[in-house]
Short mmCIF file of C-alpha atoms and ligand atoms in Angstrom, two decimals:
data_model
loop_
_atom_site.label_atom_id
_atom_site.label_comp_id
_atom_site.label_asym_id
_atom_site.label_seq_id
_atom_site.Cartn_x
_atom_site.Cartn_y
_atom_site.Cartn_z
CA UNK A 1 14.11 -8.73 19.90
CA UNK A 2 12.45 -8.25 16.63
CA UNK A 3 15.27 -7.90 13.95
CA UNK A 4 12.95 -5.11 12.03
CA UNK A 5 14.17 -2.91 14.79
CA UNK A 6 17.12 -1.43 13.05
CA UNK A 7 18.94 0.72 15.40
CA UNK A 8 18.19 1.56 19.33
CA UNK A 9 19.43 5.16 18.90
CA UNK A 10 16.50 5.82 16.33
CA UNK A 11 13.96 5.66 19.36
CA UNK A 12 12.01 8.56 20.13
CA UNK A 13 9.67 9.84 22.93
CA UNK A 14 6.32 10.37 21.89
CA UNK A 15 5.25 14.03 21.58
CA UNK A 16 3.20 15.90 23.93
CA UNK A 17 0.27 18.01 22.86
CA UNK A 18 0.20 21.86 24.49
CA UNK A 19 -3.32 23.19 23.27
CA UNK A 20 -1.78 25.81 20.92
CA UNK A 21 -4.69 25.15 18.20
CA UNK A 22 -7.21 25.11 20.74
CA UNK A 23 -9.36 27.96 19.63
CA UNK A 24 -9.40 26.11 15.85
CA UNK A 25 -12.93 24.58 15.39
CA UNK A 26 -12.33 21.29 13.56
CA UNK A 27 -14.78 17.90 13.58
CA UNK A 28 -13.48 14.64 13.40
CA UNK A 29 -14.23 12.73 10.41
CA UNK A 30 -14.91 9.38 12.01
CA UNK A 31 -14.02 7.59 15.26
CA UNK A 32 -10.90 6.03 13.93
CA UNK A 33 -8.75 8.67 11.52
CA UNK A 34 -9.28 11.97 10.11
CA UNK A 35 -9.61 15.78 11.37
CA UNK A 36 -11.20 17.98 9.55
CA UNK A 37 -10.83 22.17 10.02
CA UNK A 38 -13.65 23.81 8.37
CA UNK A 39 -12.20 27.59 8.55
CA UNK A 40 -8.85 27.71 9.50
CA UNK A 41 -5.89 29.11 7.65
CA UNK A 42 -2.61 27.89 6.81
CA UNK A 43 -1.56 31.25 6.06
CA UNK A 44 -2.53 32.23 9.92
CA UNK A 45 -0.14 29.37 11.25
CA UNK A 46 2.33 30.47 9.49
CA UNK A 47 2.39 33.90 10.65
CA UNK A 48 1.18 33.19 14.36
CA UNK A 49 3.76 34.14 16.89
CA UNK A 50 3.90 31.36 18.35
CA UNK A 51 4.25 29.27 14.84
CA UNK A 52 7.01 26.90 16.17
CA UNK A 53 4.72 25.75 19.08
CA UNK A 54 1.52 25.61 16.98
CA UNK A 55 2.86 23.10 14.10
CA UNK A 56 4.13 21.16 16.46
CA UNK A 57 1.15 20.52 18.22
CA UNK A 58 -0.77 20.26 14.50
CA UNK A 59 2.06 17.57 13.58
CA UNK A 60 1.05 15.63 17.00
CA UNK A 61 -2.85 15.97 15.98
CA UNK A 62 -1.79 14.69 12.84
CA UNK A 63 -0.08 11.80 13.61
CA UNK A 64 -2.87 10.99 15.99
CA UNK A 65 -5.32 11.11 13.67
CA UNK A 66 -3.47 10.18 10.68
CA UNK A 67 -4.58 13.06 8.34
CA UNK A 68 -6.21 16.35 8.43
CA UNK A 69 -8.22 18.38 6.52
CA UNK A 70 -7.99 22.31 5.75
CA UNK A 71 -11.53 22.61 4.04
CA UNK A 72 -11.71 26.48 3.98
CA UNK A 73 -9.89 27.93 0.53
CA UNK A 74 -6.42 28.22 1.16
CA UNK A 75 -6.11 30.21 -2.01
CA UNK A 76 -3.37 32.30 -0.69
CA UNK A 77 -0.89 29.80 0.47
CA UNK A 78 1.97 29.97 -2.58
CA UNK A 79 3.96 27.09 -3.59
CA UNK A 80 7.23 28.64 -1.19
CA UNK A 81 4.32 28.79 1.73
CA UNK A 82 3.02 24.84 1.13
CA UNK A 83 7.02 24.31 1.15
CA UNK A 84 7.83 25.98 4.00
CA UNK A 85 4.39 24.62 6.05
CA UNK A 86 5.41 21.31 5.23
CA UNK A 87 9.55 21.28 5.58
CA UNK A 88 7.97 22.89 9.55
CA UNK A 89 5.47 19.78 10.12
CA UNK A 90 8.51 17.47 9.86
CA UNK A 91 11.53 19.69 11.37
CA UNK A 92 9.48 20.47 14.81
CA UNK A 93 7.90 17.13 15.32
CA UNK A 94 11.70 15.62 15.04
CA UNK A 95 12.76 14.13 11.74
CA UNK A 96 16.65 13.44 11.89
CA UNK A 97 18.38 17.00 11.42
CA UNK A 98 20.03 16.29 8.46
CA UNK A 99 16.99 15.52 6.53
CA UNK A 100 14.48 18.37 4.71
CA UNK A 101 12.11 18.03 2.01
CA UNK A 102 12.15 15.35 -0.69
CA UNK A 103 13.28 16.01 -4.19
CA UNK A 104 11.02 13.23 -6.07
CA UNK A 105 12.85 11.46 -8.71
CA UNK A 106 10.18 11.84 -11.07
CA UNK A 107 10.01 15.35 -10.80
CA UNK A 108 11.39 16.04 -14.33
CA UNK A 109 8.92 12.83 -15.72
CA UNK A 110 6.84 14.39 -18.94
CA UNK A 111 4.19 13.21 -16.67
CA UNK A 112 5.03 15.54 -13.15
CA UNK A 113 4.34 18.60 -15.68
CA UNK A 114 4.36 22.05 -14.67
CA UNK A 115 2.35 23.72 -11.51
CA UNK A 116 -0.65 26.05 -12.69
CA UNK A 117 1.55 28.64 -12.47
CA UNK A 118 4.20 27.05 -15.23
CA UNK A 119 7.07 26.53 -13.38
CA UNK A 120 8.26 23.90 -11.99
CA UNK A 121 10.12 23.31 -8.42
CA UNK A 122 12.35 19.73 -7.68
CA UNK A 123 10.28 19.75 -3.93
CA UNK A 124 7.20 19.73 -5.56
CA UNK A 125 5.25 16.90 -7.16
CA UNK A 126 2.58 17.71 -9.24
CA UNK A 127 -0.55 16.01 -9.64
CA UNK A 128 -2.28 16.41 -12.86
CA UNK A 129 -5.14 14.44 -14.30
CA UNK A 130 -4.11 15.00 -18.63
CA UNK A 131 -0.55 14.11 -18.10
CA UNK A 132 -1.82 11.14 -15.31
CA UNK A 133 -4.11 10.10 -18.30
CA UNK A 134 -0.94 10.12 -20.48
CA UNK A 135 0.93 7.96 -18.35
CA UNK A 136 -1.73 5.55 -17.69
CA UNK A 137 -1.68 4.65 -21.23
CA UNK A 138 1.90 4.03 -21.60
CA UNK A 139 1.97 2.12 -18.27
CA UNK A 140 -1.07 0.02 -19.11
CA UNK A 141 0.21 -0.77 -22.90
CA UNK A 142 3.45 -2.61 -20.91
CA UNK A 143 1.53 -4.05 -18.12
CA UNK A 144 -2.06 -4.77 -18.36
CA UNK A 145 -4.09 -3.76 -15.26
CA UNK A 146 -6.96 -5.42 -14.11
CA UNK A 147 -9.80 -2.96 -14.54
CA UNK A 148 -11.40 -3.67 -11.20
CA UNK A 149 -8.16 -3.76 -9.02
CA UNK A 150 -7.83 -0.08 -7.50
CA UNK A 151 -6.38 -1.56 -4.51
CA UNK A 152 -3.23 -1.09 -6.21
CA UNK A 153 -3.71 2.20 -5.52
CA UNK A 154 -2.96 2.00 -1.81
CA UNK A 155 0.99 3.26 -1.04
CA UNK A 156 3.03 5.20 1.47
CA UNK A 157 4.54 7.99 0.00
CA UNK A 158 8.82 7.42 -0.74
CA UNK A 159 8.42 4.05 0.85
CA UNK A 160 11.51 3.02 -2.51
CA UNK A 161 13.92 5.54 -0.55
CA UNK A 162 15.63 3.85 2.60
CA UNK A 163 14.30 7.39 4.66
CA UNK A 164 10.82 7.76 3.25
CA UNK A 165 8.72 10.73 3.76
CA UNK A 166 7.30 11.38 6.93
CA UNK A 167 4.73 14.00 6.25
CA UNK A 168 2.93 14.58 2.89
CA UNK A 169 0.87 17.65 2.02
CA UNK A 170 -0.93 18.19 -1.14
CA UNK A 171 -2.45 21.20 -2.02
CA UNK A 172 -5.87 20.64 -4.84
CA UNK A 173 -5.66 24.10 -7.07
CA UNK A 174 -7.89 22.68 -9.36
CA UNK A 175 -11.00 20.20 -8.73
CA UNK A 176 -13.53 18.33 -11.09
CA UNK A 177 -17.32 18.81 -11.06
CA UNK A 178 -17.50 15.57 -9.51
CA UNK A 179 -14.83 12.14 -8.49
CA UNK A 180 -11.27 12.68 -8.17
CA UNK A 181 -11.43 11.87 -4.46
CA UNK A 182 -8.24 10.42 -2.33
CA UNK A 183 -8.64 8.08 0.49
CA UNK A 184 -6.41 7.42 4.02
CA UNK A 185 -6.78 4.09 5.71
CA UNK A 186 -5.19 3.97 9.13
CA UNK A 187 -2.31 1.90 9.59
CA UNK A 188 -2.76 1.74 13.26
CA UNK A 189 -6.49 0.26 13.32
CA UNK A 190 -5.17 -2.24 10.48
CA UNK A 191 -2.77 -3.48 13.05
CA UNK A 192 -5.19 -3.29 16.07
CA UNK A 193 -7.46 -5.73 14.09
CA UNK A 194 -4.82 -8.60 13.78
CA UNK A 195 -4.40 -11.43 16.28
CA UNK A 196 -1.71 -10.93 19.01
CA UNK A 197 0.05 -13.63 17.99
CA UNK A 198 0.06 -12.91 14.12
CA UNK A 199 0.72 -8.99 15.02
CA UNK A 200 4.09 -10.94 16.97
CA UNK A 201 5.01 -12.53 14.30
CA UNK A 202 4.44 -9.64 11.80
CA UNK A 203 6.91 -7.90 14.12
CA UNK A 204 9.79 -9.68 12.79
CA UNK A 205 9.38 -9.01 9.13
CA UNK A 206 10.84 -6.40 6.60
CA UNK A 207 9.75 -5.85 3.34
CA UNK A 208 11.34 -4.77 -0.09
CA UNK A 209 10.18 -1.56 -1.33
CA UNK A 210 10.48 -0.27 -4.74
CA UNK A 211 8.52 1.53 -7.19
CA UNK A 212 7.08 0.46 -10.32
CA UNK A 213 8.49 2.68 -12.44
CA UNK A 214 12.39 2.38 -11.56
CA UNK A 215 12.20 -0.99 -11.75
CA UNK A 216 14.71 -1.11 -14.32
CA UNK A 217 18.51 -0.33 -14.04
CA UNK A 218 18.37 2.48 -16.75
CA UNK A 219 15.20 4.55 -15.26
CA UNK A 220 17.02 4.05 -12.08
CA UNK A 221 20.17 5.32 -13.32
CA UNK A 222 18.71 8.57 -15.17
CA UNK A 223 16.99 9.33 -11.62
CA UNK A 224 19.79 8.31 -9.52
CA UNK A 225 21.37 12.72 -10.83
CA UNK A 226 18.90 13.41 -7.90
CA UNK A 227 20.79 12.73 -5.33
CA UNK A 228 20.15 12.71 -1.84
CA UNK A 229 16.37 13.49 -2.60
CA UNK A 230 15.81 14.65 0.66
CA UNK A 231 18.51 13.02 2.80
CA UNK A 232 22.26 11.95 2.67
CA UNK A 233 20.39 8.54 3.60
CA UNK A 234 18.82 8.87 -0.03
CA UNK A 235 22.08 8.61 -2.03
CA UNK A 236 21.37 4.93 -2.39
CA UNK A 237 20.46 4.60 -6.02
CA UNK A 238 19.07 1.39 -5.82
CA UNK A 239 15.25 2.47 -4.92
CA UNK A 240 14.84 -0.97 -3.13
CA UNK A 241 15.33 -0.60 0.65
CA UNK A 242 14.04 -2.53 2.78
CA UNK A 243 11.75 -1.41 5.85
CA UNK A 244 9.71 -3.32 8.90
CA UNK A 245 6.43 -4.61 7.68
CA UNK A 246 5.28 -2.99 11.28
CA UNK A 247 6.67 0.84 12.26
CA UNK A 248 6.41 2.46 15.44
CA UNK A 249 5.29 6.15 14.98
CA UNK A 250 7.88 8.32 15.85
CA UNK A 251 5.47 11.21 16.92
CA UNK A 252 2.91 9.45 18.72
CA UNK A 253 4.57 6.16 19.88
CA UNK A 254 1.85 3.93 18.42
CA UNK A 255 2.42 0.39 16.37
CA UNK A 256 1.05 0.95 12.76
CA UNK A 257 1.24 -1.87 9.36
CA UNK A 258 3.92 -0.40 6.91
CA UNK A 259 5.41 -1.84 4.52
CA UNK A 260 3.11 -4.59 4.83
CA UNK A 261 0.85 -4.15 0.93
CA UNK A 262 1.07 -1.37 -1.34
CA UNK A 263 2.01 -0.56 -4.20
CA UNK A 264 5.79 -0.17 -3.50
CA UNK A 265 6.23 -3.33 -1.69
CA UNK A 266 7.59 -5.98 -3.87
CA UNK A 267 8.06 -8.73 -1.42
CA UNK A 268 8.03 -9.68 2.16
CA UNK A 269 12.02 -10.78 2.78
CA UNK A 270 13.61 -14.26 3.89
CA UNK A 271 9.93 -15.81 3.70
CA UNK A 272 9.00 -18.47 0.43
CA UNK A 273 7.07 -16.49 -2.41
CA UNK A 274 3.85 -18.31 -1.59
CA UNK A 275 4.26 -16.77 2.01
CA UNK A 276 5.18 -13.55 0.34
CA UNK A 277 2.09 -13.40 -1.56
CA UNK A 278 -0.07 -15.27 1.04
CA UNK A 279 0.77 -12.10 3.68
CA UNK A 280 0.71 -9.27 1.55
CA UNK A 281 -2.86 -10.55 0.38
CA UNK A 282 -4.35 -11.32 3.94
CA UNK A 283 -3.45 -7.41 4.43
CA UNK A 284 -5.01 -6.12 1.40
CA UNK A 285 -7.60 -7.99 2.53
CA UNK A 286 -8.20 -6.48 5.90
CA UNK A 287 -7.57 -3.28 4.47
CA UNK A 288 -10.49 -3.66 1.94
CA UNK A 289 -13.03 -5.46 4.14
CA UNK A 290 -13.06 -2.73 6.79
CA UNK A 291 -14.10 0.36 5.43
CA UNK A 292 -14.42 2.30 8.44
CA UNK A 293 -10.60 2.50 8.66
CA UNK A 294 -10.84 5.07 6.16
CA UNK A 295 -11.35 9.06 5.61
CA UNK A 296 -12.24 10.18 2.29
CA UNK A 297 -11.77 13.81 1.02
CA UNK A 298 -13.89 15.32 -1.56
CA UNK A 299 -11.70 18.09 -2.85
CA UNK A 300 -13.09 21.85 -3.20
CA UNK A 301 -11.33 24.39 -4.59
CA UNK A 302 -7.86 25.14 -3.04
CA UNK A 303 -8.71 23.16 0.13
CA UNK A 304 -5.40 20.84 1.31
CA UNK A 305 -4.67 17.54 3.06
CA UNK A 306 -1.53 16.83 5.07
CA UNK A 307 -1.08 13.17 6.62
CA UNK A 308 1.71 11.33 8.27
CA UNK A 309 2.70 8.33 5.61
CA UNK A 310 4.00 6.71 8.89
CA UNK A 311 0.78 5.77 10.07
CA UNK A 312 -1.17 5.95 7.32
CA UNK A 313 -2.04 4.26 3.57
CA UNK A 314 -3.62 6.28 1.04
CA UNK A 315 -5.29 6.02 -2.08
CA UNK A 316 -6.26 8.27 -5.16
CA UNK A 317 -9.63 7.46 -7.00
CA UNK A 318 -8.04 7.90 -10.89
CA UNK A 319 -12.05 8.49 -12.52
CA UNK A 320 -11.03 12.04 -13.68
CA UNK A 321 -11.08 11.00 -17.07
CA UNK A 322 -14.77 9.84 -16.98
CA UNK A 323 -15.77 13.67 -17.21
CA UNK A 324 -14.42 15.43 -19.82
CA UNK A 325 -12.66 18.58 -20.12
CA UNK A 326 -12.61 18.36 -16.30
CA UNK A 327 -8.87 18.94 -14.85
CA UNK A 328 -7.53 17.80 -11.62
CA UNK A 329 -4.73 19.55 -10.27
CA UNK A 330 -2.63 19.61 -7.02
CA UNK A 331 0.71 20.59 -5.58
CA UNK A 332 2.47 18.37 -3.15
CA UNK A 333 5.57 18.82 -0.85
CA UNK A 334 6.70 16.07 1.23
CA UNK A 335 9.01 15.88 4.17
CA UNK A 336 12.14 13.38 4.58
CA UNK A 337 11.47 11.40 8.01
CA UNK A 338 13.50 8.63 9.85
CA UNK A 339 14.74 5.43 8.90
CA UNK A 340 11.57 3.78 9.74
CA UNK A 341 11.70 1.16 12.94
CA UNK A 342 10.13 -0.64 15.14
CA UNK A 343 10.16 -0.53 18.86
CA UNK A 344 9.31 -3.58 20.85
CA UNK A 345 7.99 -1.33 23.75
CA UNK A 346 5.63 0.58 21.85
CA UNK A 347 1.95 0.12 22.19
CA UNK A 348 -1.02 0.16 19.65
CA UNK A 349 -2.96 2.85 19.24
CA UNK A 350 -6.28 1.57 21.03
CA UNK A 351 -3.81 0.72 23.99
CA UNK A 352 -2.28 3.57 24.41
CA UNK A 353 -5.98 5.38 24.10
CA UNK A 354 -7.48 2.98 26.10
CA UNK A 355 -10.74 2.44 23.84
CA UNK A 356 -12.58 0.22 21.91
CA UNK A 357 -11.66 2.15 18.29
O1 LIG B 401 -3.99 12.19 -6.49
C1 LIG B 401 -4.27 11.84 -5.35
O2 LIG B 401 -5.42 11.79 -4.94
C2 LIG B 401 -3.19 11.41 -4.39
C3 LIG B 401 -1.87 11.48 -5.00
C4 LIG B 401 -0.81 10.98 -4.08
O3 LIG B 401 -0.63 9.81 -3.94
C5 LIG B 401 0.01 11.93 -3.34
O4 LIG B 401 -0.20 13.14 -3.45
O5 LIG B 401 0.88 11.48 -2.60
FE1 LIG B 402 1.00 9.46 -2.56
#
């Protein structure tokens, strides 16, 4: 048995789809990930009568496809409404009880400034292109990035807390003339396309997760006041768990890469550092050769994303800056999920659908 399977009890059942959200037109952005609805309404879900059984079925089409797109303005949704929407998505698709939305430990950063509307909210994260700019500077004075390296980019959202988020939704309230677009690579395809018998060994591995930022004891310690963040699991003020390098999705039952590359994962455990480097690379390196693993939003006005970080990597595109005077704004609430694990019994994605992508 693989030892990244933690805990037996953490199994789930896969989900089953009941056609709720049938009458929503939607297209799907390509074969492999991505679901785009071109008119509906948040708003409308979240007054439907039957609300419990339609975002369950939307967090099942979600985890399928690994993100979806609301495309029409959802210019009424307030920040209580993304909340709400959000804290839903991961209570009726099964995240432990216990758990609810996470409080990010950077919400009181300079740099996770207020929403548009001034205030500010410890379940939101805010996404800001000046104060981004602001950090980038201070970040790149201490460590030098390579100008042509965006893959560092790529992450799973809470990956440094021992329960990371589950589902992520981010809200755009404010969009550039041009740029500024996010990308979501699917986990699942990146682990269809490795060799049985390097997928196998995969299977055994955990990684260390932690981000950049609290990688020192004192920006740990002035973050650690945020306790649980989401879950009790989340009192752990370390903000370097460890988690399988391959995750079984609790919604769907499918195999996806985890914490496998990324910028939270700081090394692949009990293997030599040249092996370290050697796998997280090879990833990275499937990850940027196949560009059809990947959806790609070009934000409009008010429209909103929501993915399942289980499943999925994603990436922003930080060119903002190159127009100026532009802004780039969004709101984002993210749910607490499971301890990530890995069941042997699970199948891939292309398995369990039977197909060729
Ligand atoms: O700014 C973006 O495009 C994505 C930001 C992000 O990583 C997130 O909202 O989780
Ligand atoms: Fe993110």
């Amino acid at each position: 048995m693989p030892f990244a399977l933690l805990d037996t009890k953490l199994i789930h059942e896969p989900l089953k789809y009941s056609g709720s959200l049938d009458h929503l037109e939607f297209i799907e952005v390509t074969p492999i990930i991505g679901r785009e609805y071109p008119t509906a309404k948040i708003k409308d879900i979240l007054g439907a009568s039957n609300i419990e059984q339609q975002i369950r079925d939307l967090a099942i089409i979600i985890s399928e496809r690994g993100v979806c797109f609301f495309r029409a303005s959802q210019d009424d949704l307030e920040v209580e409404d993304l909340k709400k929407f959000t804290d839903l998505v991961g209570k009726l698709s099964g995240r432990p009880k216990e758990n609810g939305l996470h409080v990010h430990p950077l919400y009181r950063d300079p740099a996770n400034v207020p929403m548009g509307n001034g205030k500010t909210d410890e379940n939101i994260y805010v996404i800001n292109s000046e104060a981004q700019k602001k950090m980038y500077r201070s970040m790149i004075k201490n460590r030098p990035v390579e100008p042509q390296d965006l893959a560092r980019e790529w992450h799973s959202d809470a990956t440094f807390e021992s329960c990371p988020s589950d589902f992520s939704c981010l809200l755009m309230q404010e969009t550039p003339p041009h740029g500024g677009d996010t990308l979501w690579y699917s986990g699942y395809e990146l682990y269809d396309r490795i060799s049985p018998s390097f997928r196998a060994y995969l299977e055994t591995l955990t990684a260390t997760c932690a981000q950049p930022v609290f990688r020192t004891a004192s920006a740990a310690g002035n973050y650690a006041i945020m306790s649980p963040r989401g879950s009790p699991l989340n009192a752990d003020d370390s903000f370097a768990p460890s988690h399988p390098v391959i995750r079984t999705n609790r919604v769907t039952g499918w195999k996806s890469v985890f914490a496998g590359l990324g910028l939270h994962v700081s090394r692949i455990n009990d293997v030599y550092t040249y092996e370290d480097q050697m796998i997280r690379e090879y990833l990275m390196r499937v990850l940027t050769r196949n560009h059809d693993c990947v959806a790609r939003m070009h934000w409009t006005k008010n429209s909103v994303a929501i993915w399942n970080n289980s499943c999925v990597f994603h990436a922003a595109t930080p060119d903002t800056h190159l127009v100026p005077g532009s802004l780039r704004l969004g709101i984002r609430a993210s749910s607490i999920g499971e301890v990530p694990y890995l069941d042997p019994n699970s199948t891939s994605r292309r398995e369990a659908l039977g197909s060729a992508t």
